[in-house]
PDB file of C-alpha atoms in Angstrom:
ATOM      1  CA  UNK A 251      46.958 -36.871  45.598  1.00 49.00           C
ATOM      2  CA  UNK A 252      44.534 -36.309  48.492  1.00 65.00           C
ATOM      3  CA  UNK A 253      47.413 -35.340  50.792  1.00 70.00           C
ATOM      4  CA  UNK A 254      48.816 -32.900  48.239  1.00 61.00           C
ATOM      5  CA  UNK A 255      45.350 -31.389  47.755  1.00 69.00           C
ATOM      6  CA  UNK A 256      44.970 -30.978  51.520  1.00 75.00           C
ATOM      7  CA  UNK A 257      48.431 -29.411  51.882  1.00 76.00           C
ATOM      8  CA  UNK A 258      47.805 -27.067  48.952  1.00 73.00           C
ATOM      9  CA  UNK A 259      44.426 -25.984  50.298  1.00 79.00           C
ATOM     10  CA  UNK A 260      45.850 -25.411  53.770  1.00 83.00           C
ATOM     11  CA  UNK A 261      48.735 -23.404  52.324  1.00 85.00           C
ATOM     12  CA  UNK A 262      46.323 -21.202  50.388  1.00 86.00           C
ATOM     13  CA  UNK A 263      44.071 -20.673  53.410  1.00 88.00           C
ATOM     14  CA  UNK A 264      47.060 -19.487  55.452  1.00 89.00           C
ATOM     15  CA  UNK A 265      49.034 -17.500  52.879  1.00 90.00           C
ATOM     16  CA  UNK A 266      46.197 -15.881  50.901  1.00 90.00           C
ATOM     17  CA  UNK A 267      45.081 -13.496  53.699  1.00 91.00           C
ATOM     18  CA  UNK A 268      48.706 -12.522  54.315  1.00 93.00           C
ATOM     19  CA  UNK A 269      49.404 -11.801  50.649  1.00 93.00           C
ATOM     20  CA  UNK A 270      45.994 -10.156  50.232  1.00 91.00           C
ATOM     21  CA  UNK A 271      46.607  -7.872  53.199  1.00 91.00           C
ATOM     22  CA  UNK A 272      50.043  -6.915  51.877  1.00 93.00           C
ATOM     23  CA  UNK A 273      48.581  -6.158  48.448  1.00 92.00           C
ATOM     24  CA  UNK A 274      45.897  -3.998  50.067  1.00 91.00           C
ATOM     25  CA  UNK A 275      48.648  -2.180  51.944  1.00 90.00           C
ATOM     26  CA  UNK A 276      50.572  -1.637  48.706  1.00 91.00           C
ATOM     27  CA  UNK A 277      47.369  -0.376  47.120  1.00 88.00           C
ATOM     28  CA  UNK A 278      46.902   2.220  49.866  1.00 88.00           C
ATOM     29  CA  UNK A 279      50.524   3.340  49.744  1.00 89.00           C
ATOM     30  CA  UNK A 280      50.580   3.708  45.950  1.00 89.00           C
ATOM     31  CA  UNK A 281      47.205   5.465  45.938  1.00 86.00           C
ATOM     32  CA  UNK A 282      48.513   7.936  48.502  1.00 86.00           C
ATOM     33  CA  UNK A 283      51.573   8.594  46.339  1.00 86.00           C
ATOM     34  CA  UNK A 284      49.320   9.237  43.337  1.00 83.00           C
ATOM     35  CA  UNK A 285      47.496  11.836  45.438  1.00 80.00           C
ATOM     36  CA  UNK A 286      50.692  13.392  46.837  1.00 81.00           C
ATOM     37  CA  UNK A 287      50.002  12.082  50.329  1.00 84.00           C
ATOM     38  CA  UNK A 288      52.228  10.187  52.752  1.00 81.00           C
ATOM     39  CA  UNK A 289      49.576   7.557  53.266  1.00 79.00           C
ATOM     40  CA  UNK A 290      49.285   4.748  55.834  1.00 85.00           C
ATOM     41  CA  UNK A 291      51.993   2.162  56.575  1.00 89.00           C
ATOM     42  CA  UNK A 292      52.153  -1.014  54.513  1.00 89.00           C
ATOM     43  CA  UNK A 293      50.691  -3.137  57.323  1.00 91.00           C
ATOM     44  CA  UNK A 294      47.738  -0.823  57.982  1.00 90.00           C
ATOM     45  CA  UNK A 295      45.129  -3.309  56.623  1.00 90.00           C
ATOM     46  CA  UNK A 296      46.232  -5.846  59.248  1.00 93.00           C
ATOM     47  CA  UNK A 297      45.986  -3.219  61.979  1.00 91.00           C
ATOM     48  CA  UNK A 298      42.487  -2.311  60.809  1.00 89.00           C
ATOM     49  CA  UNK A 299      41.276  -5.913  60.803  1.00 90.00           C
ATOM     50  CA  UNK A 300      42.854  -6.575  64.224  1.00 90.00           C
ATOM     51  CA  UNK A 301      41.106  -3.492  65.611  1.00 90.00           C
ATOM     52  CA  UNK A 302      37.766  -4.585  64.153  1.00 86.00           C
ATOM     53  CA  UNK A 303      38.205  -8.108  65.502  1.00 86.00           C
ATOM     54  CA  UNK A 304      38.747  -6.882  69.068  1.00 84.00           C
ATOM     55  CA  UNK A 305      35.874  -4.401  69.112  1.00 78.00           C
ATOM     56  CA  UNK A 306      32.984  -4.881  71.476  1.00 71.00           C
ATOM     57  CA  UNK A 307      30.459  -7.342  70.071  1.00 68.00           C
ATOM     58  CA  UNK A 308      27.479  -5.271  68.976  1.00 63.00           C
ATOM     59  CA  UNK A 309      25.338  -6.346  66.036  1.00 60.00           C
ATOM     60  CA  UNK A 310      22.558  -4.460  64.328  1.00 62.00           C
ATOM     61  CA  UNK A 311      21.117  -7.835  63.355  1.00 73.00           C
ATOM     62  CA  UNK A 312      22.183 -11.267  64.696  1.00 78.00           C
ATOM     63  CA  UNK A 313      21.712 -12.752  61.215  1.00 82.00           C
ATOM     64  CA  UNK A 314      24.702 -10.798  59.945  1.00 84.00           C
ATOM     65  CA  UNK A 315      26.969 -13.114  61.972  1.00 87.00           C
ATOM     66  CA  UNK A 316      25.699 -16.149  60.074  1.00 89.00           C
ATOM     67  CA  UNK A 317      25.717 -14.474  56.677  1.00 91.00           C
ATOM     68  CA  UNK A 318      29.185 -12.908  56.936  1.00 90.00           C
ATOM     69  CA  UNK A 319      30.665 -16.155  58.288  1.00 92.00           C
ATOM     70  CA  UNK A 320      29.157 -18.104  55.382  1.00 93.00           C
ATOM     71  CA  UNK A 321      30.492 -15.440  53.002  1.00 93.00           C
ATOM     72  CA  UNK A 322      34.044 -15.828  54.316  1.00 93.00           C
ATOM     73  CA  UNK A 323      33.933 -19.637  54.352  1.00 94.00           C
ATOM     74  CA  UNK A 324      32.621 -19.907  50.786  1.00 93.00           C
ATOM     75  CA  UNK A 325      35.152 -17.386  49.448  1.00 93.00           C
ATOM     76  CA  UNK A 326      37.977 -19.294  51.134  1.00 92.00           C
ATOM     77  CA  UNK A 327      36.585 -22.586  49.816  1.00 92.00           C
ATOM     78  CA  UNK A 328      36.419 -21.193  46.277  1.00 91.00           C
ATOM     79  CA  UNK A 329      40.004 -20.013  46.553  1.00 89.00           C
ATOM     80  CA  UNK A 330      41.119 -23.416  47.767  1.00 87.00           C
ATOM     81  CA  UNK A 331      39.427 -25.037  44.757  1.00 87.00           C
ATOM     82  CA  UNK A 332      41.119 -22.681  42.302  1.00 87.00           C
ATOM     83  CA  UNK A 333      44.569 -22.790  43.898  1.00 83.00           C
ATOM     84  CA  UNK A 334      44.745 -26.580  44.268  1.00 83.00           C
ATOM     85  CA  UNK A 335      43.711 -27.552  40.736  1.00 80.00           C
ATOM     86  CA  UNK A 336      40.032 -28.176  41.536  1.00 82.00           C
ATOM     87  CA  UNK A 337      36.973 -27.711  39.373  1.00 87.00           C
ATOM     88  CA  UNK A 338      36.923 -24.106  38.204  1.00 90.00           C
ATOM     89  CA  UNK A 339      33.242 -24.094  37.250  1.00 89.00           C
ATOM     90  CA  UNK A 340      32.322 -25.305  40.734  1.00 89.00           C
ATOM     91  CA  UNK A 341      34.467 -22.516  42.216  1.00 91.00           C
ATOM     92  CA  UNK A 342      32.639 -19.935  40.056  1.00 91.00           C
ATOM     93  CA  UNK A 343      29.245 -21.020  41.390  1.00 92.00           C
ATOM     94  CA  UNK A 344      30.649 -21.085  44.918  1.00 92.00           C
ATOM     95  CA  UNK A 345      31.770 -17.461  44.508  1.00 92.00           C
ATOM     96  CA  UNK A 346      28.272 -16.480  43.373  1.00 91.00           C
ATOM     97  CA  UNK A 347      26.756 -18.208  46.410  1.00 92.00           C
ATOM     98  CA  UNK A 348      29.242 -16.443  48.690  1.00 92.00           C
ATOM     99  CA  UNK A 349      28.201 -13.025  47.418  1.00 91.00           C
ATOM    100  CA  UNK A 350      24.578 -14.005  47.885  1.00 91.00           C
ATOM    101  CA  UNK A 351      25.286 -14.293  51.607  1.00 92.00           C
ATOM    102  CA  UNK A 352      26.955 -10.857  51.615  1.00 90.00           C
ATOM    103  CA  UNK A 353      23.867  -9.432  49.921  1.00 89.00           C
ATOM    104  CA  UNK A 354      21.640 -11.103  52.515  1.00 89.00           C
ATOM    105  CA  UNK A 355      23.787  -9.636  55.300  1.00 87.00           C
ATOM    106  CA  UNK A 356      23.198  -6.145  53.899  1.00 85.00           C
ATOM    107  CA  UNK A 357      19.486  -6.745  53.376  1.00 86.00           C
ATOM    108  CA  UNK A 358      19.095  -8.055  56.932  1.00 83.00           C
ATOM    109  CA  UNK A 359      20.042  -4.629  58.338  1.00 79.00           C
ATOM    110  CA  UNK A 360      17.456  -1.911  58.690  1.00 78.00           C
ATOM    111  CA  UNK A 361      19.636   0.641  56.880  1.00 76.00           C
ATOM    112  CA  UNK A 362      18.791   2.349  53.567  1.00 79.00           C
ATOM    113  CA  UNK A 363      22.402   2.696  52.394  1.00 80.00           C
ATOM    114  CA  UNK A 364      23.016  -0.994  53.099  1.00 80.00           C
ATOM    115  CA  UNK A 365      19.959  -1.889  51.019  1.00 82.00           C
ATOM    116  CA  UNK A 366      21.182   0.251  48.114  1.00 83.00           C
ATOM    117  CA  UNK A 367      24.594  -1.372  48.400  1.00 82.00           C
ATOM    118  CA  UNK A 368      22.964  -4.826  48.429  1.00 85.00           C
ATOM    119  CA  UNK A 369      21.076  -4.052  45.224  1.00 86.00           C
ATOM    120  CA  UNK A 370      24.271  -2.872  43.555  1.00 86.00           C
ATOM    121  CA  UNK A 371      26.188  -5.893  44.819  1.00 87.00           C
ATOM    122  CA  UNK A 372      23.510  -8.037  43.196  1.00 88.00           C
ATOM    123  CA  UNK A 373      24.146  -6.160  39.946  1.00 87.00           C
ATOM    124  CA  UNK A 374      27.852  -6.822  40.393  1.00 88.00           C
ATOM    125  CA  UNK A 375      27.178 -10.561  40.603  1.00 89.00           C
ATOM    126  CA  UNK A 376      25.021 -10.365  37.466  1.00 89.00           C
ATOM    127  CA  UNK A 377      27.884  -8.615  35.665  1.00 89.00           C
ATOM    128  CA  UNK A 378      30.657 -10.889  36.914  1.00 90.00           C
ATOM    129  CA  UNK A 379      29.101 -14.328  36.498  1.00 90.00           C
ATOM    130  CA  UNK A 380      28.818 -14.293  32.665  1.00 90.00           C
ATOM    131  CA  UNK A 381      32.522 -13.599  32.155  1.00 91.00           C
ATOM    132  CA  UNK A 382      33.538 -16.157  34.788  1.00 92.00           C
ATOM    133  CA  UNK A 383      31.380 -18.792  33.107  1.00 92.00           C
ATOM    134  CA  UNK A 384      32.896 -17.827  29.745  1.00 91.00           C
ATOM    135  CA  UNK A 385      36.326 -18.136  31.348  1.00 92.00           C
ATOM    136  CA  UNK A 386      35.446 -21.643  32.579  1.00 91.00           C
ATOM    137  CA  UNK A 387      34.211 -22.560  29.101  1.00 91.00           C
ATOM    138  CA  UNK A 388      37.382 -21.139  27.546  1.00 89.00           C
ATOM    139  CA  UNK A 389      39.596 -23.098  29.944  1.00 88.00           C
ATOM    140  CA  UNK A 390      37.651 -26.260  29.063  1.00 89.00           C
ATOM    141  CA  UNK A 391      38.028 -25.635  25.335  1.00 87.00           C
ATOM    142  CA  UNK A 392      41.796 -25.193  25.512  1.00 87.00           C
ATOM    143  CA  UNK A 393      42.593 -27.804  28.161  1.00 84.00           C
ATOM    144  CA  UNK A 394      39.773 -30.363  27.832  1.00 83.00           C
ATOM    145  CA  UNK A 395      38.887 -30.086  31.527  1.00 83.00           C
ATOM    146  CA  UNK A 396      37.337 -27.710  34.046  1.00 85.00           C
ATOM    147  CA  UNK A 397      40.090 -28.559  36.533  1.00 85.00           C
ATOM    148  CA  UNK A 398      42.569 -25.706  36.906  1.00 83.00           C
ATOM    149  CA  UNK A 399      45.409 -28.214  37.256  1.00 81.00           C
ATOM    150  CA  UNK A 400      45.263 -28.864  33.513  1.00 81.00           C
ATOM    151  CA  UNK A 401      45.782 -25.163  32.790  1.00 80.00           C
ATOM    152  CA  UNK A 402      49.288 -25.507  34.214  1.00 78.00           C
ATOM    153  CA  UNK A 403      50.208 -28.238  31.732  1.00 77.00           C
ATOM    154  CA  UNK A 404      49.182 -26.479  28.509  1.00 77.00           C
ATOM    155  CA  UNK A 405      51.794 -26.412  25.778  1.00 75.00           C
ATOM    156  CA  UNK A 406      50.452 -23.100  24.462  1.00 79.00           C
ATOM    157  CA  UNK A 407      49.742 -20.273  26.963  1.00 83.00           C
ATOM    158  CA  UNK A 408      46.015 -19.595  27.268  1.00 85.00           C
ATOM    159  CA  UNK A 409      46.574 -15.882  26.578  1.00 89.00           C
ATOM    160  CA  UNK A 410      47.305 -16.761  22.931  1.00 89.00           C
ATOM    161  CA  UNK A 411      44.053 -18.694  22.585  1.00 88.00           C
ATOM    162  CA  UNK A 412      41.852 -16.570  24.851  1.00 90.00           C
ATOM    163  CA  UNK A 413      42.961 -12.922  24.459  1.00 92.00           C
ATOM    164  CA  UNK A 414      39.375 -11.612  24.321  1.00 92.00           C
ATOM    165  CA  UNK A 415      38.398 -13.468  27.488  1.00 92.00           C
ATOM    166  CA  UNK A 416      41.494 -12.054  29.176  1.00 93.00           C
ATOM    167  CA  UNK A 417      40.478  -8.481  28.256  1.00 92.00           C
ATOM    168  CA  UNK A 418      36.990  -9.091  29.640  1.00 92.00           C
ATOM    169  CA  UNK A 419      38.484 -10.536  32.836  1.00 92.00           C
ATOM    170  CA  UNK A 420      40.660  -7.434  33.336  1.00 92.00           C
ATOM    171  CA  UNK A 421      37.553  -5.244  32.945  1.00 89.00           C
ATOM    172  CA  UNK A 422      35.648  -7.315  35.494  1.00 89.00           C
ATOM    173  CA  UNK A 423      38.685  -7.311  37.803  1.00 89.00           C
ATOM    174  CA  UNK A 424      38.187  -3.555  38.217  1.00 88.00           C
ATOM    175  CA  UNK A 425      34.695  -4.259  39.509  1.00 87.00           C
ATOM    176  CA  UNK A 426      35.720  -7.129  41.788  1.00 86.00           C
ATOM    177  CA  UNK A 427      38.573  -5.153  43.350  1.00 86.00           C
ATOM    178  CA  UNK A 428      36.050  -2.354  43.934  1.00 84.00           C
ATOM    179  CA  UNK A 429      38.025   0.164  41.920  1.00 83.00           C
ATOM    180  CA  UNK A 430      36.824   3.288  40.158  1.00 79.00           C
ATOM    181  CA  UNK A 431      35.049   3.623  37.752  1.00 80.00           C
ATOM    182  CA  UNK A 432      33.123   0.469  38.667  1.00 78.00           C
ATOM    183  CA  UNK A 433      33.000   0.652  42.495  1.00 76.00           C
ATOM    184  CA  UNK A 434      29.217   0.844  42.547  1.00 71.00           C
ATOM    185  CA  UNK A 435      28.347  -1.258  45.611  1.00 69.00           C
ATOM    186  CA  UNK A 436      30.990  -0.164  48.102  1.00 72.00           C
ATOM    187  CA  UNK A 437      34.203   1.843  48.219  1.00 68.00           C
ATOM    188  CA  UNK A 438      36.895   2.760  50.717  1.00 64.00           C
ATOM    189  CA  UNK A 439      37.222   6.223  49.192  1.00 60.00           C
ATOM    190  CA  UNK A 440      34.880   9.200  49.379  1.00 54.00           C
ATOM    191  CA  UNK A 441      34.786   9.765  45.620  1.00 55.00           C
ATOM    192  CA  UNK A 442      31.261   8.535  45.114  1.00 58.00           C
ATOM    193  CA  UNK A 443      27.878   9.003  46.731  1.00 56.00           C
ATOM    194  CA  UNK A 444      27.933   5.508  48.292  1.00 60.00           C
ATOM    195  CA  UNK A 445      31.158   5.151  50.271  1.00 61.00           C
ATOM    196  CA  UNK A 446      30.560   1.922  52.211  1.00 69.00           C
ATOM    197  CA  UNK A 447      27.285   0.763  50.723  1.00 71.00           C
ATOM    198  CA  UNK A 448      26.878  -2.980  51.173  1.00 78.00           C
ATOM    199  CA  UNK A 449      29.084  -2.957  54.315  1.00 80.00           C
ATOM    200  CA  UNK A 450      27.712   0.245  55.877  1.00 77.00           C
ATOM    201  CA  UNK A 451      25.713  -1.682  58.493  1.00 79.00           C
ATOM    202  CA  UNK A 452      28.570  -4.022  59.430  1.00 80.00           C
ATOM    203  CA  UNK A 453      31.048  -3.467  62.241  1.00 79.00           C
ATOM    204  CA  UNK A 454      33.450  -5.358  64.455  1.00 82.00           C
ATOM    205  CA  UNK A 455      34.110  -8.971  63.561  1.00 85.00           C
ATOM    206  CA  UNK A 456      31.455  -9.012  60.841  1.00 86.00           C
ATOM    207  CA  UNK A 457      33.268  -6.261  58.936  1.00 86.00           C
ATOM    208  CA  UNK A 458      36.625  -7.908  59.644  1.00 90.00           C
ATOM    209  CA  UNK A 459      35.387 -11.142  58.042  1.00 91.00           C
ATOM    210  CA  UNK A 460      34.257  -9.220  54.953  1.00 89.00           C
ATOM    211  CA  UNK A 461      37.690  -7.577  54.671  1.00 91.00           C
ATOM    212  CA  UNK A 462      39.488 -10.922  54.985  1.00 93.00           C
ATOM    213  CA  UNK A 463      37.137 -12.421  52.383  1.00 92.00           C
ATOM    214  CA  UNK A 464      38.046  -9.546  50.057  1.00 91.00           C
ATOM    215  CA  UNK A 465      41.732 -10.468  50.453  1.00 92.00           C
ATOM    216  CA  UNK A 466      40.922 -14.070  49.539  1.00 93.00           C
ATOM    217  CA  UNK A 467      38.907 -12.974  46.508  1.00 92.00           C
ATOM    218  CA  UNK A 468      41.711 -10.694  45.347  1.00 92.00           C
ATOM    219  CA  UNK A 469      44.078 -13.664  45.284  1.00 92.00           C
ATOM    220  CA  UNK A 470      41.487 -15.788  43.464  1.00 92.00           C
ATOM    221  CA  UNK A 471      41.250 -13.318  40.592  1.00 92.00           C
ATOM    222  CA  UNK A 472      45.005 -12.861  40.445  1.00 92.00           C
ATOM    223  CA  UNK A 473      45.299 -16.660  40.188  1.00 90.00           C
ATOM    224  CA  UNK A 474      42.952 -16.504  37.188  1.00 91.00           C
ATOM    225  CA  UNK A 475      45.340 -14.081  35.502  1.00 92.00           C
ATOM    226  CA  UNK A 476      48.214 -16.415  36.386  1.00 90.00           C
ATOM    227  CA  UNK A 477      46.534 -19.293  34.516  1.00 89.00           C
ATOM    228  CA  UNK A 478      46.648 -17.333  31.265  1.00 90.00           C
ATOM    229  CA  UNK A 479      50.451 -17.456  31.362  1.00 88.00           C
ATOM    230  CA  UNK A 480      50.848 -20.825  33.099  1.00 79.00           C
ATOM    231  CA  UNK A 481      54.003 -22.702  32.160  1.00 76.00           C
ATOM    232  CA  UNK A 482      56.049 -19.509  32.201  1.00 82.00           C
ATOM    233  CA  UNK A 483      56.500 -18.620  35.897  1.00 82.00           C
ATOM    234  CA  UNK A 484      58.398 -15.371  35.379  1.00 86.00           C
ATOM    235  CA  UNK A 485      55.968 -14.133  32.745  1.00 88.00           C
ATOM    236  CA  UNK A 486      53.039 -15.160  34.941  1.00 87.00           C
ATOM    237  CA  UNK A 487      54.392 -13.226  37.917  1.00 90.00           C
ATOM    238  CA  UNK A 488      55.039 -10.136  35.772  1.00 92.00           C
ATOM    239  CA  UNK A 489      51.520 -10.334  34.297  1.00 91.00           C
ATOM    240  CA  UNK A 490      49.920 -10.546  37.752  1.00 91.00           C
ATOM    241  CA  UNK A 491      51.963  -7.605  39.063  1.00 92.00           C
ATOM    242  CA  UNK A 492      51.233  -5.468  35.990  1.00 93.00           C
ATOM    243  CA  UNK A 493      47.503  -6.267  36.188  1.00 91.00           C
ATOM    244  CA  UNK A 494      47.412  -5.253  39.847  1.00 91.00           C
ATOM    245  CA  UNK A 495      49.306  -2.017  39.168  1.00 91.00           C
ATOM    246  CA  UNK A 496      47.037  -1.295  36.199  1.00 91.00           C
ATOM    247  CA  UNK A 497      43.984  -1.515  38.446  1.00 88.00           C
ATOM    248  CA  UNK A 498      45.514   0.986  40.880  1.00 88.00           C
ATOM    249  CA  UNK A 499      46.283   3.384  38.015  1.00 88.00           C
ATOM    250  CA  UNK A 500      42.750   3.030  36.643  1.00 87.00           C
ATOM    251  CA  UNK A 501      41.319   3.670  40.096  1.00 84.00           C
ATOM    252  CA  UNK A 502      43.205   6.954  40.367  1.00 82.00           C
ATOM    253  CA  UNK A 503      42.701   8.416  36.897  1.00 83.00           C
ATOM    254  CA  UNK A 504      39.123   7.486  35.992  1.00 80.00           C
ATOM    255  CA  UNK A 505      36.027   9.059  37.576  1.00 77.00           C
ATOM    256  CA  UNK A 506      33.337   6.611  38.635  1.00 78.00           C
ATOM    257  CA  UNK A 507      30.350   5.930  36.425  1.00 79.00           C
ATOM    258  CA  UNK A 508      26.722   5.199  37.260  1.00 80.00           C
ATOM    259  CA  UNK A 509      25.522   1.670  37.859  1.00 80.00           C
ATOM    260  CA  UNK A 510      23.650   1.733  34.556  1.00 85.00           C
ATOM    261  CA  UNK A 511      26.822   2.600  32.647  1.00 86.00           C
ATOM    262  CA  UNK A 512      28.698  -0.079  34.602  1.00 85.00           C
ATOM    263  CA  UNK A 513      26.221  -2.764  33.541  1.00 86.00           C
ATOM    264  CA  UNK A 514      26.122  -1.634  29.902  1.00 89.00           C
ATOM    265  CA  UNK A 515      29.866  -1.195  29.451  1.00 89.00           C
ATOM    266  CA  UNK A 516      30.934  -4.451  31.101  1.00 90.00           C
ATOM    267  CA  UNK A 517      28.251  -6.505  29.379  1.00 90.00           C
ATOM    268  CA  UNK A 518      29.330  -5.016  26.036  1.00 92.00           C
ATOM    269  CA  UNK A 519      32.965  -5.915  26.786  1.00 91.00           C
ATOM    270  CA  UNK A 520      31.880  -9.425  27.788  1.00 91.00           C
ATOM    271  CA  UNK A 521      29.784  -9.852  24.647  1.00 91.00           C
ATOM    272  CA  UNK A 522      32.301  -8.425  22.173  1.00 92.00           C
ATOM    273  CA  UNK A 523      35.552  -9.777  23.575  1.00 92.00           C
ATOM    274  CA  UNK A 524      34.509 -12.756  25.702  1.00 89.00           C
ATOM    275  CA  UNK A 525      31.745 -14.300  23.622  1.00 90.00           C
ATOM    276  CA  UNK A 526      33.522 -13.306  20.396  1.00 92.00           C
ATOM    277  CA  UNK A 527      36.682 -15.079  21.517  1.00 92.00           C
ATOM    278  CA  UNK A 528      34.790 -18.259  22.461  1.00 91.00           C
ATOM    279  CA  UNK A 529      32.942 -18.291  19.130  1.00 90.00           C
ATOM    280  CA  UNK A 530      36.160 -17.861  17.138  1.00 89.00           C
ATOM    281  CA  UNK A 531      37.895 -20.535  19.209  1.00 87.00           C
ATOM    282  CA  UNK A 532      34.993 -22.892  18.603  1.00 85.00           C
ATOM    283  CA  UNK A 533      35.158 -22.287  14.861  1.00 83.00           C
ATOM    284  CA  UNK A 534      38.899 -22.945  14.872  1.00 78.00           C
ATOM    285  CA  UNK A 535      38.463 -26.256  16.637  1.00 72.00           C
ATOM    286  CA  UNK A 536      38.562 -25.623  20.395  1.00 56.00           C
ATOM    287  CA  UNK A 537      41.356 -27.608  21.997  1.00 55.00           C
ATOM    288  CA  UNK A 538      44.762 -26.849  20.505  1.00 49.00           C
TER     289      UNK A 538
END
């Protein structure tokens, strides 16, 4: 079991950045098509990270090296826990700690836009954590364990038992993938007043580590969607692909909203769909 866990974790650590980079490339290509542009090549995210990695080492604050490295390590660790059947609740708290280090990296810079981005990233964590905890609770109620391995052995797909939690997760996924209308802390596109935000003070290898961590986190959330359809590989793959394409469509057709509206709308979705689903499931008896 220990050997399989080690092999699974190592496989995730190697493949996740590759798949994440390819998905980011697909995102850029499809976004360009939506906007009637040719767009960059599919492998452009890898070129960007390679360029950042080989830039001259110049740091606005030496602490950013420590904070961004801790951010990347904790994100990768969380992904390894999720992908290898580990404790999902532990992975959720590890993700929160990882983003705390990203926030500290932004705060450590003497840059006003970085500070604004850090404050909004903190709001993002406050928005995301409730639904992830509800998701962990929902997984426990339907499988009897916080370990993601047990989600793969369910007789009934979790989407049937946790449809409200799934809707809330899709809403939060828009925020975590930094898509409009909820890209409040940072964005790659100039369609809001804060383009880079939390990463505006980062450059070189520090920024490259943040980009790689984003690829890891993208795969983590897509794995969460996969668990809702576990036991049906084809359906799971289709659901993940459709969710990813849906986020790209949303990003291109919805204008961004203010941070206040982001907090209100996502907390309402979490309360109505997420909490409502857990309450109903508890009334019906929990584990099915």
